[in-house]
PDB file of C-alpha atoms in Angstrom:
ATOM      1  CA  UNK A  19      69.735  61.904  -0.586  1.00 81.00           C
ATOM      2  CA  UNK A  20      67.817  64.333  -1.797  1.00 93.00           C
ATOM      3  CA  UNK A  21      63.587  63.733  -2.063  1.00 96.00           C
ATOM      4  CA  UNK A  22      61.547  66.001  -4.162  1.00 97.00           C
ATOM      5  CA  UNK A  23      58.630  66.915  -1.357  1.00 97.00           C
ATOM      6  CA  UNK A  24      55.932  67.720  -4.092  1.00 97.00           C
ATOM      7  CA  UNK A  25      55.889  63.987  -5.095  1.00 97.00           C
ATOM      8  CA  UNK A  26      54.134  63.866  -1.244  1.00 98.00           C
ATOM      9  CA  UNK A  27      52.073  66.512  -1.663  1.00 97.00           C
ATOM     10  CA  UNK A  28      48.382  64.741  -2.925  1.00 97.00           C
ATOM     11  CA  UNK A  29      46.330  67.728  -4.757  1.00 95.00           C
ATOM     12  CA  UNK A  30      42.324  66.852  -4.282  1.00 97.00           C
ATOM     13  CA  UNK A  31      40.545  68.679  -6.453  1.00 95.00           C
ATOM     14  CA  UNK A  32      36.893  70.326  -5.467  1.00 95.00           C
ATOM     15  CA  UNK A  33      38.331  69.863  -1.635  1.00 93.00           C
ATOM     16  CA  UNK A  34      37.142  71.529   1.005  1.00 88.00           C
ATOM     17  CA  UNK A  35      34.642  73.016  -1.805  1.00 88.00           C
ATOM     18  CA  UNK A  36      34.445  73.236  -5.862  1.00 92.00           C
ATOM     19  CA  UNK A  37      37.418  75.421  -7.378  1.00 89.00           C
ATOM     20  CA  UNK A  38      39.891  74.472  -4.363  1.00 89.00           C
ATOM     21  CA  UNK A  39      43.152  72.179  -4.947  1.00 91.00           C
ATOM     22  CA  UNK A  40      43.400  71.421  -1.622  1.00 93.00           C
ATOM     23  CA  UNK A  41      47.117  70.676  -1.198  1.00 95.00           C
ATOM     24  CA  UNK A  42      47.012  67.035   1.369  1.00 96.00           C
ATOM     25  CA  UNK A  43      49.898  66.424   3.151  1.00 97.00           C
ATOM     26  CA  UNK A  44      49.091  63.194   4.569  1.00 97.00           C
ATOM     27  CA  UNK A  45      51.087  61.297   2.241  1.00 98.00           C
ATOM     28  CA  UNK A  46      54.557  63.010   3.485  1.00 98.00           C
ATOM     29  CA  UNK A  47      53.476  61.765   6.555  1.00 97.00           C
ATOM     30  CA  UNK A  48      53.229  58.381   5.830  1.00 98.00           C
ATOM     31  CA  UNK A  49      56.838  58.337   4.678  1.00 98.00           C
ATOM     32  CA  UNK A  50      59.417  58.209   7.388  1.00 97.00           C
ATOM     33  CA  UNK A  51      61.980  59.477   5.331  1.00 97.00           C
ATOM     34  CA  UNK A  52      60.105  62.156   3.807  1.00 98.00           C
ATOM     35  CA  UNK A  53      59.162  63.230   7.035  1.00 97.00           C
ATOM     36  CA  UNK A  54      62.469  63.480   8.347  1.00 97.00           C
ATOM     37  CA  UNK A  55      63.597  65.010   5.213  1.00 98.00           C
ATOM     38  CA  UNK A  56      60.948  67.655   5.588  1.00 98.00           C
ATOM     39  CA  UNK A  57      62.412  68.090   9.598  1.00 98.00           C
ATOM     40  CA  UNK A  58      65.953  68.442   8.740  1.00 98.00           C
ATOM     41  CA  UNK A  59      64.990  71.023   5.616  1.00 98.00           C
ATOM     42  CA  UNK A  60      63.243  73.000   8.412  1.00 98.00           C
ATOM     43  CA  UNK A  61      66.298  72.808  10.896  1.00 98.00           C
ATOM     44  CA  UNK A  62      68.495  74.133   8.361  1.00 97.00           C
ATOM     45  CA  UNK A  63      66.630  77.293   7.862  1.00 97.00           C
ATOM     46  CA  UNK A  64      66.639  77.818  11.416  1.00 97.00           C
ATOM     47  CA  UNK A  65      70.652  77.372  11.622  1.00 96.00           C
ATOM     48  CA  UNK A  66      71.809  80.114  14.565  1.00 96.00           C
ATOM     49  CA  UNK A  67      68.338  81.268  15.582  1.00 97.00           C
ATOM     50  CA  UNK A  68      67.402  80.897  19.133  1.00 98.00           C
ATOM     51  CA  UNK A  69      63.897  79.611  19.497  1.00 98.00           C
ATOM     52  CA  UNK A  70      62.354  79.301  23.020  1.00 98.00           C
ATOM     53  CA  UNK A  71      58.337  78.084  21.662  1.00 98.00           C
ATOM     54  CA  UNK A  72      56.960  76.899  18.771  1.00 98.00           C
ATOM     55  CA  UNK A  73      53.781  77.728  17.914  1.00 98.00           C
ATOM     56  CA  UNK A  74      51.420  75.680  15.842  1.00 98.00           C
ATOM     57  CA  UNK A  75      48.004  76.037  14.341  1.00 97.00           C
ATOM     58  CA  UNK A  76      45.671  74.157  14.283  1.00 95.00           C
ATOM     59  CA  UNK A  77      45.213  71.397  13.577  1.00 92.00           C
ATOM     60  CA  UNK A  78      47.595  70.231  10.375  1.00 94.00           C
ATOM     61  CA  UNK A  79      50.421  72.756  11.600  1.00 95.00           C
ATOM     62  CA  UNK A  80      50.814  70.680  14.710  1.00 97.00           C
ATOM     63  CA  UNK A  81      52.084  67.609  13.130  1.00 97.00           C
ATOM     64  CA  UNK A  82      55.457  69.392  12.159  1.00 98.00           C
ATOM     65  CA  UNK A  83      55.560  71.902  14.743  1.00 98.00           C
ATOM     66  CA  UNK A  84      55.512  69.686  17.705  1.00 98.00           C
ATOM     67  CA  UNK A  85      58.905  67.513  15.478  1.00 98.00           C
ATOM     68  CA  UNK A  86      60.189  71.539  15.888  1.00 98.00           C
ATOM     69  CA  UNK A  87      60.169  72.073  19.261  1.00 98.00           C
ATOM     70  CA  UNK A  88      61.511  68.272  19.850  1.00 98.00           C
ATOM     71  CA  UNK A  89      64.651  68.822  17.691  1.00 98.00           C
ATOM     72  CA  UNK A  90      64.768  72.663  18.905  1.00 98.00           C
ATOM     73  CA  UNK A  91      64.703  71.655  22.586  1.00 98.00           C
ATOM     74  CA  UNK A  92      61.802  74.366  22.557  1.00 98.00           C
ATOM     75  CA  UNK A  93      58.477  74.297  24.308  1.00 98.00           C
ATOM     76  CA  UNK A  94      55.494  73.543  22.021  1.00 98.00           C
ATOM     77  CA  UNK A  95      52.337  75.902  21.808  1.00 98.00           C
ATOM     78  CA  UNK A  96      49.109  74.932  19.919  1.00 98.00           C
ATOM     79  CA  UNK A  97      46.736  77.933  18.793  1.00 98.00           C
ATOM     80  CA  UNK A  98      43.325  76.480  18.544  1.00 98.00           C
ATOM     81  CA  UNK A  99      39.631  77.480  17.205  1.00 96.00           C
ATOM     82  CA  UNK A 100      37.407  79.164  20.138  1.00 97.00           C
ATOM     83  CA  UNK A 101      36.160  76.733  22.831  1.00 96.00           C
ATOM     84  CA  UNK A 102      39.125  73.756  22.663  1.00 97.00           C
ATOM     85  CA  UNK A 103      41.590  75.406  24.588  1.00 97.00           C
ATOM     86  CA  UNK A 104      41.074  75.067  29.032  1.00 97.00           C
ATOM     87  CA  UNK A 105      42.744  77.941  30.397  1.00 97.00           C
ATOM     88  CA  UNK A 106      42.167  81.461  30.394  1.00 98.00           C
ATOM     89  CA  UNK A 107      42.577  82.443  26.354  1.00 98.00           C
ATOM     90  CA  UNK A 108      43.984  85.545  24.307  1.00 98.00           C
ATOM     91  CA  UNK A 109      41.870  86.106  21.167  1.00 97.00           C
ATOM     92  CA  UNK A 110      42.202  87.573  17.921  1.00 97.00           C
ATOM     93  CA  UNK A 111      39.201  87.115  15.052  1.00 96.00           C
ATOM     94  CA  UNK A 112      40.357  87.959  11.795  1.00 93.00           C
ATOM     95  CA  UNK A 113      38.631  88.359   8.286  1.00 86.00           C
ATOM     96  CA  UNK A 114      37.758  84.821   5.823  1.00 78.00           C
ATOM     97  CA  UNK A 115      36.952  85.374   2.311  1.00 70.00           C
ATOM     98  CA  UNK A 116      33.298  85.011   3.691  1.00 74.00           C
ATOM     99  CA  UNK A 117      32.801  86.225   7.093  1.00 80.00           C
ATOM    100  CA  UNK A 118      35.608  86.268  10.443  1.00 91.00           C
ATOM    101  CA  UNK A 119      36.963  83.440  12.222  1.00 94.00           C
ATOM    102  CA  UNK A 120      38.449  83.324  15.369  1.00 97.00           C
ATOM    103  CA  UNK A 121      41.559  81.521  16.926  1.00 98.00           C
ATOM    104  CA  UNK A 122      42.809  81.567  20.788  1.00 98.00           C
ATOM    105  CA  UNK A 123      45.964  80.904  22.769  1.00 98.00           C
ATOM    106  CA  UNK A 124      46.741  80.332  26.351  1.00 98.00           C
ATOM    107  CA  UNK A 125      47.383  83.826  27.900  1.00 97.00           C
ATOM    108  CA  UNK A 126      50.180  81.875  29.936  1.00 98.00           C
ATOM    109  CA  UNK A 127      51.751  80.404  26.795  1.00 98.00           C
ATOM    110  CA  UNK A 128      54.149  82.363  26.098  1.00 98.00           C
ATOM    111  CA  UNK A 129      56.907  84.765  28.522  1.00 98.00           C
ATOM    112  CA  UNK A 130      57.847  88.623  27.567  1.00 98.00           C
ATOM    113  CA  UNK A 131      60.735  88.329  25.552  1.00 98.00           C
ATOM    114  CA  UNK A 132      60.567  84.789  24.676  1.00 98.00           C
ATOM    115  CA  UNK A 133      61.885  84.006  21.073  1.00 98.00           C
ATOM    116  CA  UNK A 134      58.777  82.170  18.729  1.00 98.00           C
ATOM    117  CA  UNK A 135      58.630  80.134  15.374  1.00 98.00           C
ATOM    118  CA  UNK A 136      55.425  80.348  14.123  1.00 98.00           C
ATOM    119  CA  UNK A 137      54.550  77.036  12.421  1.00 98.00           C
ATOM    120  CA  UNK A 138      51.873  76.223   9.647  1.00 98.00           C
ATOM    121  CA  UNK A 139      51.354  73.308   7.125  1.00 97.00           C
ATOM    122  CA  UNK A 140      50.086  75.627   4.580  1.00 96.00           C
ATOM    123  CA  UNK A 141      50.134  79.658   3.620  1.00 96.00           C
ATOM    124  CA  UNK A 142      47.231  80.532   1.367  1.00 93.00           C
ATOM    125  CA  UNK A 143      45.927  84.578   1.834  1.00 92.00           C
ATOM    126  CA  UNK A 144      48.087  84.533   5.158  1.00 95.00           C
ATOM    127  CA  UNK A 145      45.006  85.781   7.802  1.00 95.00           C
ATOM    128  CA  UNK A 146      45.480  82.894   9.777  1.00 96.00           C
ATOM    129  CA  UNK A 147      49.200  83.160   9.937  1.00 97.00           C
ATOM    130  CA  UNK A 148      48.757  86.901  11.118  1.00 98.00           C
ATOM    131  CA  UNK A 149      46.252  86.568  13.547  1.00 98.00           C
ATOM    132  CA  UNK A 150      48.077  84.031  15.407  1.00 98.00           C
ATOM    133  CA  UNK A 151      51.427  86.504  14.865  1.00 98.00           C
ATOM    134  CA  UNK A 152      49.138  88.929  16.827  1.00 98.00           C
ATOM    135  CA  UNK A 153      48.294  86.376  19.535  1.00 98.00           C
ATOM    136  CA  UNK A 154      51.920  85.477  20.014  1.00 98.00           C
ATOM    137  CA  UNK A 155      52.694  89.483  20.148  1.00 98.00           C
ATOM    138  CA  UNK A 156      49.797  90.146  22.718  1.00 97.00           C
ATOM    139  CA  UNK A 157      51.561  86.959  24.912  1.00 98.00           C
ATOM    140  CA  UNK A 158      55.134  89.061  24.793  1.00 98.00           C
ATOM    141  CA  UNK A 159      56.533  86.665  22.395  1.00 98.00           C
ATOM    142  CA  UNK A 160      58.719  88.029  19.779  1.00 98.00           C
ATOM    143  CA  UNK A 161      58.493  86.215  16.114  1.00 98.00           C
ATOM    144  CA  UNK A 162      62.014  85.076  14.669  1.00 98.00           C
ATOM    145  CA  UNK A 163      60.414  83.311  11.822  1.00 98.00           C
ATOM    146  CA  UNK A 164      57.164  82.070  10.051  1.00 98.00           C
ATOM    147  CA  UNK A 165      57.392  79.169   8.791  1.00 97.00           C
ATOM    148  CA  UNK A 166      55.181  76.926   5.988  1.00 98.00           C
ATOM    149  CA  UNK A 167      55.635  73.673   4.391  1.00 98.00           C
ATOM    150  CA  UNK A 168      53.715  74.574   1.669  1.00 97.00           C
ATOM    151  CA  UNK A 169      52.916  78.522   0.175  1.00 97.00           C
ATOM    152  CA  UNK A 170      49.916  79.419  -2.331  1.00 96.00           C
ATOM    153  CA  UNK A 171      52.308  82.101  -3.809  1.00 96.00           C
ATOM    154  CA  UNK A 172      49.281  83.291  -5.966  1.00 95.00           C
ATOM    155  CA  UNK A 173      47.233  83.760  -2.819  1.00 93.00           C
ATOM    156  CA  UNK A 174      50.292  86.404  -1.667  1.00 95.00           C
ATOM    157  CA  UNK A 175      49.837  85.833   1.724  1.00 95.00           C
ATOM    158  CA  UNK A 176      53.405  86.632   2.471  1.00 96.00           C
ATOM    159  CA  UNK A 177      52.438  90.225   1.685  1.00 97.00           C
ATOM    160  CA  UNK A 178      50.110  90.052   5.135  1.00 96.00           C
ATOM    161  CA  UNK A 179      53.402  88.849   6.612  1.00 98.00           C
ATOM    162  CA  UNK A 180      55.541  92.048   5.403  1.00 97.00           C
ATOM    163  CA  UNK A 181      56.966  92.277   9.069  1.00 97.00           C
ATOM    164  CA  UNK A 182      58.009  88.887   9.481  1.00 98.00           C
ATOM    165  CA  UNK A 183      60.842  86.563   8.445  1.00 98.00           C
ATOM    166  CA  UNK A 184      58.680  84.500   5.882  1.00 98.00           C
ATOM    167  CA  UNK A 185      59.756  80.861   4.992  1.00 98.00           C
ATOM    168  CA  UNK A 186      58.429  78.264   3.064  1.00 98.00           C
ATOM    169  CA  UNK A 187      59.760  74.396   1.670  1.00 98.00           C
ATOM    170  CA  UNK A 188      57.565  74.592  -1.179  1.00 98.00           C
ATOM    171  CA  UNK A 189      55.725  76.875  -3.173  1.00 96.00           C
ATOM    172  CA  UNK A 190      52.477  76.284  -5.984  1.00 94.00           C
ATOM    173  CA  UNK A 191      52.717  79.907  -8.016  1.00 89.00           C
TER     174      UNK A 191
END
């Protein structure tokens, strides 16, 4: 059966601020068999590829990436705003329309050599994306694919990603 995943995709206009569509995801969650839909879609772009972590960013790119590592029998890696994370951190601040932000990862997270899918609910200009690419590059990891349920494709944030197996379920032009 075949599910079109934009009817789960709820678009809130004026969200987080005025002049954002703010693409909600919650209702795909809801639905089991979206959900599972949206897992297996995943899987089969990652047919053949050896993946030892998954990373995830926080906090919406954790729901699918943690369903990643489970069907991947890969370990799961959250990359988190300054301050949430208890260990001993790797950091990399990036730029934000307005301003930098910052995001960390456990220095231990990741081995040399160990083979990474980078995991986000949503590619808009693609800073985030790259500074946690960074992170997972400073840890040893090397990136076999980025992937996105959802892609601004106006934003062109894959352009950011140049040097990276880009992938992404759906995508608002």
């Amino acid at each position: 059966m075949e599910i079109d995943l934009k009817e789960y995709i709820r678009e809130v206009k004026d969200f987080p601020k005025k002049g954002i569509s703010y693409k909600d995801i919650t209702p795909l969650l809801q639905d089991p068999e979206a959900m599972k839909y949206t897992v297996n879609l995943f899987m089969a772009g990652l047919k053949g590829k050896k993946i030892d972590k998954v990373v995830g960013i926080e906090s919406r790119g954790f729901f699918f990436a943690t369903l990643l590592a489970e069907r991947l029998d890969a370990g799961f890696i959250p990359v988190r705003k300054p301050g949430k994370l208890p260990y001993i951190t790797h950091k990399e601040t990036y730029e934000l329309e307005y301003g930098t932000d910052t995001l960390e990862i456990h220095e231990d997270a990741i081995k040399k050599g160990e083979k990474v899918l980078l995991h986000d609910d949503v590619l808009a200009t693609g800073g985030t994306a790259l500074a946690t690419c960074k992170l997972i590059e400073k840890c040893g990891g090397e990136i076999v694919q980025c992937n996105f349920l959802v892609e601004l494709g106006f934003l062109k944030g894959r352009e950011k990603l140049k040097n990276y197996e880009v992938k992404s379920l759906l995508d608002y032009l």
